[in-house]
Amino acid sequence: MADTEHEFVRSQMLPALAPPSSQVGAVRWMRENLFSGWANTALTLISAYVVIHFLWGMAPWWLHAVWNASSLPDCRKIIQTDFGPHAEGACFAVVHERWKQLLYGFYPDTEYWRPNLALILMLAAIAPILFSHLPRKLLAFSALYPFIGYWLIWGGTIWFPVSALLGFVIGGVVFKLLAEKSAVVAAGAGIVIAALWWMFGESWLEAALHAALPISLPSVESRDIGGFLLSIIIGVSGITLSLPLGVLLALGRQSNMFFIRSVSIGFIEFIRGVPLITLLFTASLLLNYFLPPGTNFDLILRVVIMVTLFAAAYMAEVIRGGLAALPRGQYEAADALGLDYWKAQRLIIMPQALKISIPGIVNTFIGLFKDTTLVVFIGLLDPIGFINAIRATSEWNGIYWELYIFVGALFFVFCYGMSQYSMYLERKLRTDHR
């Protein structure tokens, strides 16, 4: 009887079986996401029909593309010769012929190595800022890069950016010496001393150093800089400068000091209430009326300043939202630790506020980078400006989609990269372990 009781007890473990094919891989994903119900199935089929119909109609245009032709009529003749008298196709030959203008504008052909090197160094400079696992010592190069990049792109004597950098060094030394007494007084004194150096000491030192050791590159005028190079200069400069300025404006708007709060609120509300194109026209046409006669204030620099101020106002509101989202206990914890205002902001408050504000910050950056195309209205030939100029020529009169597709692809690469980095940063800083 005992043997009968243990007759159905297994003495060995069964080997693990593979899961059913409907529960793994692409089949499971499609069943859960595309065919989970009758409504989802219907929407999937309708969407598939629309996409296939669109691709089927666009396929001949892409497959008949021509990459080598001297004009639009030649391009159409090649398409009709190769694919029939009624065939249509893309004429990407315009991109093949004019890509230098679309990327560099009228920058001298023999000097293309300079913006190319500046772009490579820019990527190296922002790498330690974007990725914390890289050595912190590389941040010194990040701080020096704006001066290196300026010299590479605009050229001239190397002592101009060196003497300009010296102004920041002098201002920083003054700030460090006075910071223990009052951070506000130290910042103000540092700014004043640096400004005095740039007004009175910089030109003298630059001339003396250039006379002693003339190191220079051929100068390139700002009117020769255009295309996507111009968009990168304005976009990267605006992004880099608008974030710290936006942080200061957000803190100023929440300040207990009436004057600072009023100035911050007035600036933010005024800038947010004025279209960017109006500010660009102000930078292009009106700003010179307020400058001394004979002053040569570079147009690209004026545009960078206006774009930075515009983005900083929106950035301040994004960061203010992050500050408002923090519980009051974080501020009380900073007070309980005996931290002063700036240490509390640097160590406790601002890191959490910036973490909360990452999606809004990156969204503002992307919008700023795309808004650089508005400079076409003030006479700067960015990629959109060159599209209009190319389409006005007799060789390419009538071309349309090909140029906009190329420029749109360039902007998509940069904007998509910023979006993906934002998602990476959110995953890295996530603390809820979901």
Short mmCIF file of N, CA and C in Angstrom, two decimals, residues 50-177:
data_model
loop_
_atom_site.label_atom_id
_atom_site.label_comp_id
_atom_site.label_asym_id
_atom_site.label_seq_id
_atom_site.Cartn_x
_atom_site.Cartn_y
_atom_site.Cartn_z
N VAL A 50 -2.62 53.42 -44.65
CA VAL A 50 -2.23 54.80 -44.95
C VAL A 50 -0.71 54.88 -45.17
N VAL A 51 0.07 54.24 -44.31
CA VAL A 51 1.53 54.30 -44.44
C VAL A 51 1.99 53.63 -45.73
N ILE A 52 1.44 52.46 -46.04
CA ILE A 52 1.83 51.75 -47.26
C ILE A 52 1.44 52.55 -48.49
N HIS A 53 0.24 53.14 -48.46
CA HIS A 53 -0.21 53.94 -49.60
C HIS A 53 0.71 55.14 -49.80
N PHE A 54 1.11 55.79 -48.70
CA PHE A 54 2.00 56.95 -48.79
C PHE A 54 3.37 56.53 -49.33
N LEU A 55 3.94 55.45 -48.77
CA LEU A 55 5.26 55.00 -49.21
C LEU A 55 5.22 54.53 -50.67
N TRP A 56 4.12 53.89 -51.06
CA TRP A 56 4.00 53.42 -52.43
C TRP A 56 3.98 54.60 -53.41
N GLY A 57 3.32 55.68 -53.01
CA GLY A 57 3.29 56.85 -53.87
C GLY A 57 4.61 57.59 -53.90
N MET A 58 5.35 57.57 -52.77
CA MET A 58 6.62 58.29 -52.70
C MET A 58 7.80 57.49 -53.23
N ALA A 59 7.65 56.16 -53.31
CA ALA A 59 8.79 55.31 -53.69
C ALA A 59 9.38 55.70 -55.04
N PRO A 60 8.58 55.91 -56.10
CA PRO A 60 9.20 56.28 -57.38
C PRO A 60 9.99 57.58 -57.31
N TRP A 61 9.50 58.53 -56.52
CA TRP A 61 10.21 59.82 -56.41
C TRP A 61 11.60 59.63 -55.80
N TRP A 62 11.70 58.73 -54.83
CA TRP A 62 12.99 58.46 -54.21
C TRP A 62 13.85 57.55 -55.08
N LEU A 63 13.25 56.55 -55.70
CA LEU A 63 14.03 55.60 -56.49
C LEU A 63 14.57 56.21 -57.77
N HIS A 64 13.91 57.25 -58.28
CA HIS A 64 14.36 57.92 -59.49
C HIS A 64 15.27 59.10 -59.20
N ALA A 65 15.79 59.19 -57.99
CA ALA A 65 16.58 60.35 -57.59
C ALA A 65 17.85 60.45 -58.42
N VAL A 66 18.23 61.69 -58.70
CA VAL A 66 19.45 62.00 -59.46
C VAL A 66 20.37 62.81 -58.56
N TRP A 67 21.65 62.41 -58.52
CA TRP A 67 22.60 63.07 -57.64
C TRP A 67 23.67 63.86 -58.40
N ASN A 68 23.72 63.74 -59.68
CA ASN A 68 24.73 64.46 -60.47
C ASN A 68 24.06 65.14 -61.65
N ALA A 69 23.94 66.44 -61.58
CA ALA A 69 23.38 67.25 -62.66
C ALA A 69 23.76 68.69 -62.40
N SER A 70 23.83 69.48 -63.45
CA SER A 70 24.25 70.88 -63.31
C SER A 70 23.09 71.84 -63.15
N SER A 71 21.87 71.38 -63.40
CA SER A 71 20.71 72.26 -63.28
C SER A 71 19.45 71.40 -63.16
N LEU A 72 18.34 72.05 -62.85
CA LEU A 72 17.07 71.32 -62.73
C LEU A 72 16.61 70.77 -64.08
N PRO A 73 16.69 71.53 -65.19
CA PRO A 73 16.32 70.93 -66.48
C PRO A 73 17.17 69.71 -66.83
N ASP A 74 18.48 69.76 -66.56
CA ASP A 74 19.33 68.59 -66.83
C ASP A 74 18.90 67.40 -65.97
N CYS A 75 18.53 67.70 -64.74
CA CYS A 75 18.11 66.63 -63.83
C CYS A 75 16.83 65.96 -64.34
N ARG A 76 15.86 66.76 -64.77
CA ARG A 76 14.62 66.19 -65.29
C ARG A 76 14.85 65.42 -66.59
N LYS A 77 15.77 65.91 -67.40
CA LYS A 77 16.08 65.20 -68.65
C LYS A 77 16.68 63.83 -68.36
N ILE A 78 17.55 63.76 -67.36
CA ILE A 78 18.16 62.47 -66.99
C ILE A 78 17.09 61.50 -66.50
N ILE A 79 16.16 62.00 -65.67
CA ILE A 79 15.10 61.14 -65.14
C ILE A 79 14.23 60.60 -66.27
N GLN A 80 13.84 61.47 -67.21
CA GLN A 80 12.98 61.03 -68.31
C GLN A 80 13.71 60.09 -69.26
N THR A 81 15.02 60.28 -69.40
CA THR A 81 15.80 59.39 -70.25
C THR A 81 15.95 58.01 -69.64
N ASP A 82 16.15 57.96 -68.33
CA ASP A 82 16.40 56.68 -67.66
C ASP A 82 15.13 55.94 -67.29
N PHE A 83 14.04 56.67 -66.97
CA PHE A 83 12.86 56.01 -66.41
C PHE A 83 11.58 56.27 -67.20
N GLY A 84 11.64 56.94 -68.33
CA GLY A 84 10.45 57.13 -69.14
C GLY A 84 10.07 58.59 -69.25
N PRO A 85 9.31 58.94 -70.29
CA PRO A 85 8.98 60.35 -70.54
C PRO A 85 8.07 60.98 -69.48
N HIS A 86 7.34 60.18 -68.74
CA HIS A 86 6.43 60.71 -67.73
C HIS A 86 6.93 60.47 -66.29
N ALA A 87 8.14 60.03 -66.17
CA ALA A 87 8.67 59.71 -64.84
C ALA A 87 9.02 61.00 -64.08
N GLU A 88 8.89 60.91 -62.77
CA GLU A 88 9.27 62.00 -61.88
C GLU A 88 10.21 61.45 -60.81
N GLY A 89 11.08 62.31 -60.34
CA GLY A 89 12.03 61.86 -59.33
C GLY A 89 12.66 63.04 -58.61
N ALA A 90 13.33 62.72 -57.52
CA ALA A 90 14.00 63.75 -56.72
C ALA A 90 15.28 64.19 -57.42
N CYS A 91 15.57 65.48 -57.29
CA CYS A 91 16.78 66.01 -57.88
C CYS A 91 17.72 66.45 -56.76
N PHE A 92 18.35 65.47 -56.12
CA PHE A 92 19.29 65.78 -55.05
C PHE A 92 20.63 66.26 -55.58
N ALA A 93 20.71 66.44 -56.88
CA ALA A 93 21.93 67.02 -57.44
C ALA A 93 22.16 68.43 -56.92
N VAL A 94 21.09 69.12 -56.57
CA VAL A 94 21.24 70.47 -56.03
C VAL A 94 21.97 70.42 -54.69
N VAL A 95 21.71 69.38 -53.89
CA VAL A 95 22.42 69.22 -52.63
C VAL A 95 23.88 68.87 -52.89
N HIS A 96 24.10 68.01 -53.87
CA HIS A 96 25.47 67.62 -54.21
C HIS A 96 26.28 68.81 -54.71
N GLU A 97 25.63 69.73 -55.40
CA GLU A 97 26.35 70.87 -55.97
C GLU A 97 26.50 72.02 -54.99
N ARG A 98 25.50 72.24 -54.11
CA ARG A 98 25.50 73.42 -53.25
C ARG A 98 25.66 73.09 -51.77
N TRP A 99 26.15 71.92 -51.44
CA TRP A 99 26.23 71.54 -50.02
C TRP A 99 27.22 72.43 -49.26
N LYS A 100 28.23 72.94 -49.93
CA LYS A 100 29.19 73.80 -49.25
C LYS A 100 28.52 75.08 -48.77
N GLN A 101 27.68 75.68 -49.61
CA GLN A 101 26.96 76.88 -49.21
C GLN A 101 25.97 76.57 -48.09
N LEU A 102 25.29 75.45 -48.19
CA LEU A 102 24.31 75.10 -47.16
C LEU A 102 24.97 74.86 -45.81
N LEU A 103 26.21 74.39 -45.81
CA LEU A 103 26.90 74.10 -44.55
C LEU A 103 27.76 75.26 -44.06
N TYR A 104 28.46 75.94 -44.98
CA TYR A 104 29.45 76.93 -44.57
C TYR A 104 29.12 78.36 -45.00
N GLY A 105 28.14 78.54 -45.84
CA GLY A 105 27.88 79.87 -46.36
C GLY A 105 28.95 80.28 -47.35
N PHE A 106 29.46 81.51 -47.20
CA PHE A 106 30.52 82.01 -48.08
C PHE A 106 31.89 81.90 -47.43
N TYR A 107 32.01 81.03 -46.46
CA TYR A 107 33.30 80.84 -45.79
C TYR A 107 34.33 80.41 -46.84
N PRO A 108 35.56 80.95 -46.77
CA PRO A 108 36.58 80.61 -47.79
C PRO A 108 36.83 79.10 -47.86
N ASP A 109 36.89 78.60 -49.09
CA ASP A 109 37.08 77.16 -49.29
C ASP A 109 38.36 76.64 -48.64
N THR A 110 39.40 77.44 -48.71
CA THR A 110 40.70 76.99 -48.20
C THR A 110 40.74 76.96 -46.67
N GLU A 111 39.71 77.52 -46.01
CA GLU A 111 39.71 77.59 -44.55
C GLU A 111 38.65 76.69 -43.93
N TYR A 112 38.11 75.73 -44.69
CA TYR A 112 37.07 74.85 -44.14
C TYR A 112 37.59 74.05 -42.94
N TRP A 113 38.88 73.84 -42.88
CA TRP A 113 39.43 73.06 -41.78
C TRP A 113 39.18 73.75 -40.44
N ARG A 114 39.03 75.07 -40.45
CA ARG A 114 38.86 75.79 -39.19
C ARG A 114 37.50 75.53 -38.56
N PRO A 115 36.37 75.71 -39.26
CA PRO A 115 35.09 75.34 -38.62
C PRO A 115 34.98 73.86 -38.34
N ASN A 116 35.59 73.02 -39.19
CA ASN A 116 35.55 71.58 -38.92
C ASN A 116 36.28 71.26 -37.62
N LEU A 117 37.45 71.85 -37.43
CA LEU A 117 38.20 71.64 -36.19
C LEU A 117 37.45 72.23 -35.00
N ALA A 118 36.83 73.39 -35.20
CA ALA A 118 36.06 74.00 -34.12
C ALA A 118 34.89 73.10 -33.70
N LEU A 119 34.25 72.44 -34.65
CA LEU A 119 33.15 71.53 -34.32
C LEU A 119 33.65 70.33 -33.54
N ILE A 120 34.78 69.76 -33.96
CA ILE A 120 35.34 68.61 -33.25
C ILE A 120 35.73 68.99 -31.83
N LEU A 121 36.37 70.14 -31.68
CA LEU A 121 36.75 70.60 -30.34
C LEU A 121 35.53 70.93 -29.49
N MET A 122 34.46 71.41 -30.12
CA MET A 122 33.23 71.69 -29.38
C MET A 122 32.65 70.41 -28.78
N LEU A 123 32.65 69.34 -29.56
CA LEU A 123 32.16 68.06 -29.05
C LEU A 123 33.03 67.57 -27.89
N ALA A 124 34.36 67.78 -28.01
CA ALA A 124 35.24 67.39 -26.92
C ALA A 124 35.03 68.26 -25.69
N ALA A 125 34.66 69.53 -25.90
CA ALA A 125 34.47 70.45 -24.77
C ALA A 125 33.18 70.17 -24.01
N ILE A 126 32.13 69.79 -24.72
CA ILE A 126 30.85 69.55 -24.04
C ILE A 126 30.75 68.14 -23.47
N ALA A 127 31.64 67.24 -23.89
CA ALA A 127 31.57 65.85 -23.40
C ALA A 127 31.68 65.77 -21.88
N PRO A 128 32.67 66.42 -21.22
CA PRO A 128 32.73 66.31 -19.75
C PRO A 128 31.57 67.01 -19.05
N ILE A 129 30.89 67.91 -19.73
CA ILE A 129 29.71 68.56 -19.13
C ILE A 129 28.50 67.64 -19.19
N LEU A 130 28.39 66.90 -20.28
CA LEU A 130 27.22 66.04 -20.46
C LEU A 130 27.37 64.69 -19.77
N PHE A 131 28.59 64.20 -19.62
CA PHE A 131 28.81 62.86 -19.07
C PHE A 131 29.72 62.96 -17.85
N SER A 132 29.17 62.69 -16.69
CA SER A 132 29.88 62.90 -15.43
C SER A 132 30.99 61.90 -15.19
N HIS A 133 31.00 60.76 -15.90
CA HIS A 133 32.04 59.77 -15.65
C HIS A 133 33.38 60.15 -16.27
N LEU A 134 33.39 61.19 -17.12
CA LEU A 134 34.66 61.64 -17.69
C LEU A 134 35.45 62.44 -16.66
N PRO A 135 36.77 62.50 -16.78
CA PRO A 135 37.58 63.23 -15.78
C PRO A 135 37.17 64.68 -15.68
N ARG A 136 37.05 65.17 -14.44
CA ARG A 136 36.64 66.55 -14.20
C ARG A 136 37.69 67.56 -14.65
N LYS A 137 38.92 67.11 -14.82
CA LYS A 137 39.97 68.02 -15.26
C LYS A 137 39.70 68.54 -16.67
N LEU A 138 38.91 67.80 -17.45
CA LEU A 138 38.60 68.23 -18.81
C LEU A 138 37.72 69.47 -18.83
N LEU A 139 37.10 69.81 -17.69
CA LEU A 139 36.27 71.01 -17.65
C LEU A 139 37.09 72.28 -17.88
N ALA A 140 38.38 72.22 -17.60
CA ALA A 140 39.23 73.37 -17.89
C ALA A 140 39.26 73.66 -19.39
N PHE A 141 39.31 72.61 -20.20
CA PHE A 141 39.25 72.82 -21.65
C PHE A 141 37.88 73.33 -22.07
N SER A 142 36.82 72.86 -21.40
CA SER A 142 35.48 73.35 -21.71
C SER A 142 35.37 74.85 -21.48
N ALA A 143 36.02 75.34 -20.42
CA ALA A 143 35.99 76.78 -20.13
C ALA A 143 36.80 77.57 -21.15
N LEU A 144 37.86 76.99 -21.68
CA LEU A 144 38.70 77.69 -22.65
C LEU A 144 38.15 77.62 -24.07
N TYR A 145 37.27 76.65 -24.35
CA TYR A 145 36.84 76.43 -25.73
C TYR A 145 36.18 77.64 -26.38
N PRO A 146 35.31 78.41 -25.71
CA PRO A 146 34.70 79.56 -26.41
C PRO A 146 35.71 80.50 -27.03
N PHE A 147 36.83 80.70 -26.38
CA PHE A 147 37.86 81.58 -26.92
C PHE A 147 38.61 80.91 -28.07
N ILE A 148 38.85 79.60 -27.93
CA ILE A 148 39.50 78.86 -29.02
C ILE A 148 38.59 78.81 -30.24
N GLY A 149 37.30 78.50 -30.02
CA GLY A 149 36.36 78.42 -31.13
C GLY A 149 36.20 79.75 -31.85
N TYR A 150 36.15 80.85 -31.08
CA TYR A 150 36.04 82.16 -31.71
C TYR A 150 37.24 82.43 -32.61
N TRP A 151 38.44 82.14 -32.11
CA TRP A 151 39.64 82.41 -32.90
C TRP A 151 39.70 81.55 -34.15
N LEU A 152 39.28 80.29 -34.04
CA LEU A 152 39.31 79.43 -35.21
C LEU A 152 38.33 79.89 -36.29
N ILE A 153 37.14 80.32 -35.90
CA ILE A 153 36.11 80.66 -36.88
C ILE A 153 36.33 82.06 -37.46
N TRP A 154 36.57 83.05 -36.60
CA TRP A 154 36.72 84.41 -37.09
C TRP A 154 38.16 84.77 -37.44
N GLY A 155 39.12 84.09 -36.88
CA GLY A 155 40.51 84.35 -37.18
C GLY A 155 41.02 85.62 -36.52
N GLY A 156 42.01 86.24 -37.14
CA GLY A 156 42.65 87.40 -36.55
C GLY A 156 43.77 86.98 -35.61
N THR A 157 44.25 87.94 -34.82
CA THR A 157 45.33 87.65 -33.89
C THR A 157 44.85 86.80 -32.73
N ILE A 158 45.70 85.91 -32.29
CA ILE A 158 45.33 85.03 -31.18
C ILE A 158 45.27 85.79 -29.86
N TRP A 159 45.90 86.96 -29.83
CA TRP A 159 45.96 87.69 -28.57
C TRP A 159 44.66 88.39 -28.23
N PHE A 160 43.74 88.53 -29.18
CA PHE A 160 42.44 89.11 -28.84
C PHE A 160 41.64 88.20 -27.91
N PRO A 161 41.42 86.92 -28.23
CA PRO A 161 40.73 86.06 -27.26
C PRO A 161 41.52 85.86 -25.97
N VAL A 162 42.87 85.88 -26.06
CA VAL A 162 43.66 85.72 -24.84
C VAL A 162 43.45 86.90 -23.90
N SER A 163 43.49 88.11 -24.43
CA SER A 163 43.27 89.29 -23.59
C SER A 163 41.83 89.36 -23.08
N ALA A 164 40.86 88.89 -23.90
CA ALA A 164 39.48 88.84 -23.42
C ALA A 164 39.33 87.83 -22.29
N LEU A 165 39.99 86.68 -22.42
CA LEU A 165 39.97 85.68 -21.35
C LEU A 165 40.58 86.23 -20.07
N LEU A 166 41.60 87.05 -20.19
CA LEU A 166 42.24 87.63 -19.01
C LEU A 166 41.27 88.48 -18.21
N GLY A 167 40.31 89.11 -18.89
CA GLY A 167 39.30 89.87 -18.18
C GLY A 167 38.45 88.99 -17.28
N PHE A 168 38.08 87.81 -17.76
CA PHE A 168 37.33 86.87 -16.92
C PHE A 168 38.18 86.39 -15.74
N VAL A 169 39.47 86.18 -16.00
CA VAL A 169 40.36 85.73 -14.91
C VAL A 169 40.45 86.80 -13.83
N ILE A 170 40.61 88.06 -14.24
CA ILE A 170 40.70 89.15 -13.26
C ILE A 170 39.39 89.27 -12.48
N GLY A 171 38.26 89.21 -13.17
CA GLY A 171 36.97 89.27 -12.48
C GLY A 171 36.78 88.11 -11.51
N GLY A 172 37.24 86.91 -11.90
CA GLY A 172 37.12 85.76 -11.01
C GLY A 172 37.98 85.88 -9.78
N VAL A 173 39.18 86.43 -9.94
CA VAL A 173 40.07 86.63 -8.79
C VAL A 173 39.46 87.63 -7.81
N VAL A 174 38.91 88.72 -8.33
CA VAL A 174 38.27 89.72 -7.47
C VAL A 174 37.09 89.11 -6.73
N PHE A 175 36.30 88.32 -7.43
CA PHE A 175 35.15 87.67 -6.79
C PHE A 175 35.60 86.73 -5.67
N LYS A 176 36.65 85.96 -5.92
CA LYS A 176 37.12 85.01 -4.92
C LYS A 176 37.66 85.71 -3.69
N LEU A 177 38.31 86.86 -3.88
CA LEU A 177 38.87 87.59 -2.74
C LEU A 177 37.78 88.21 -1.87
#
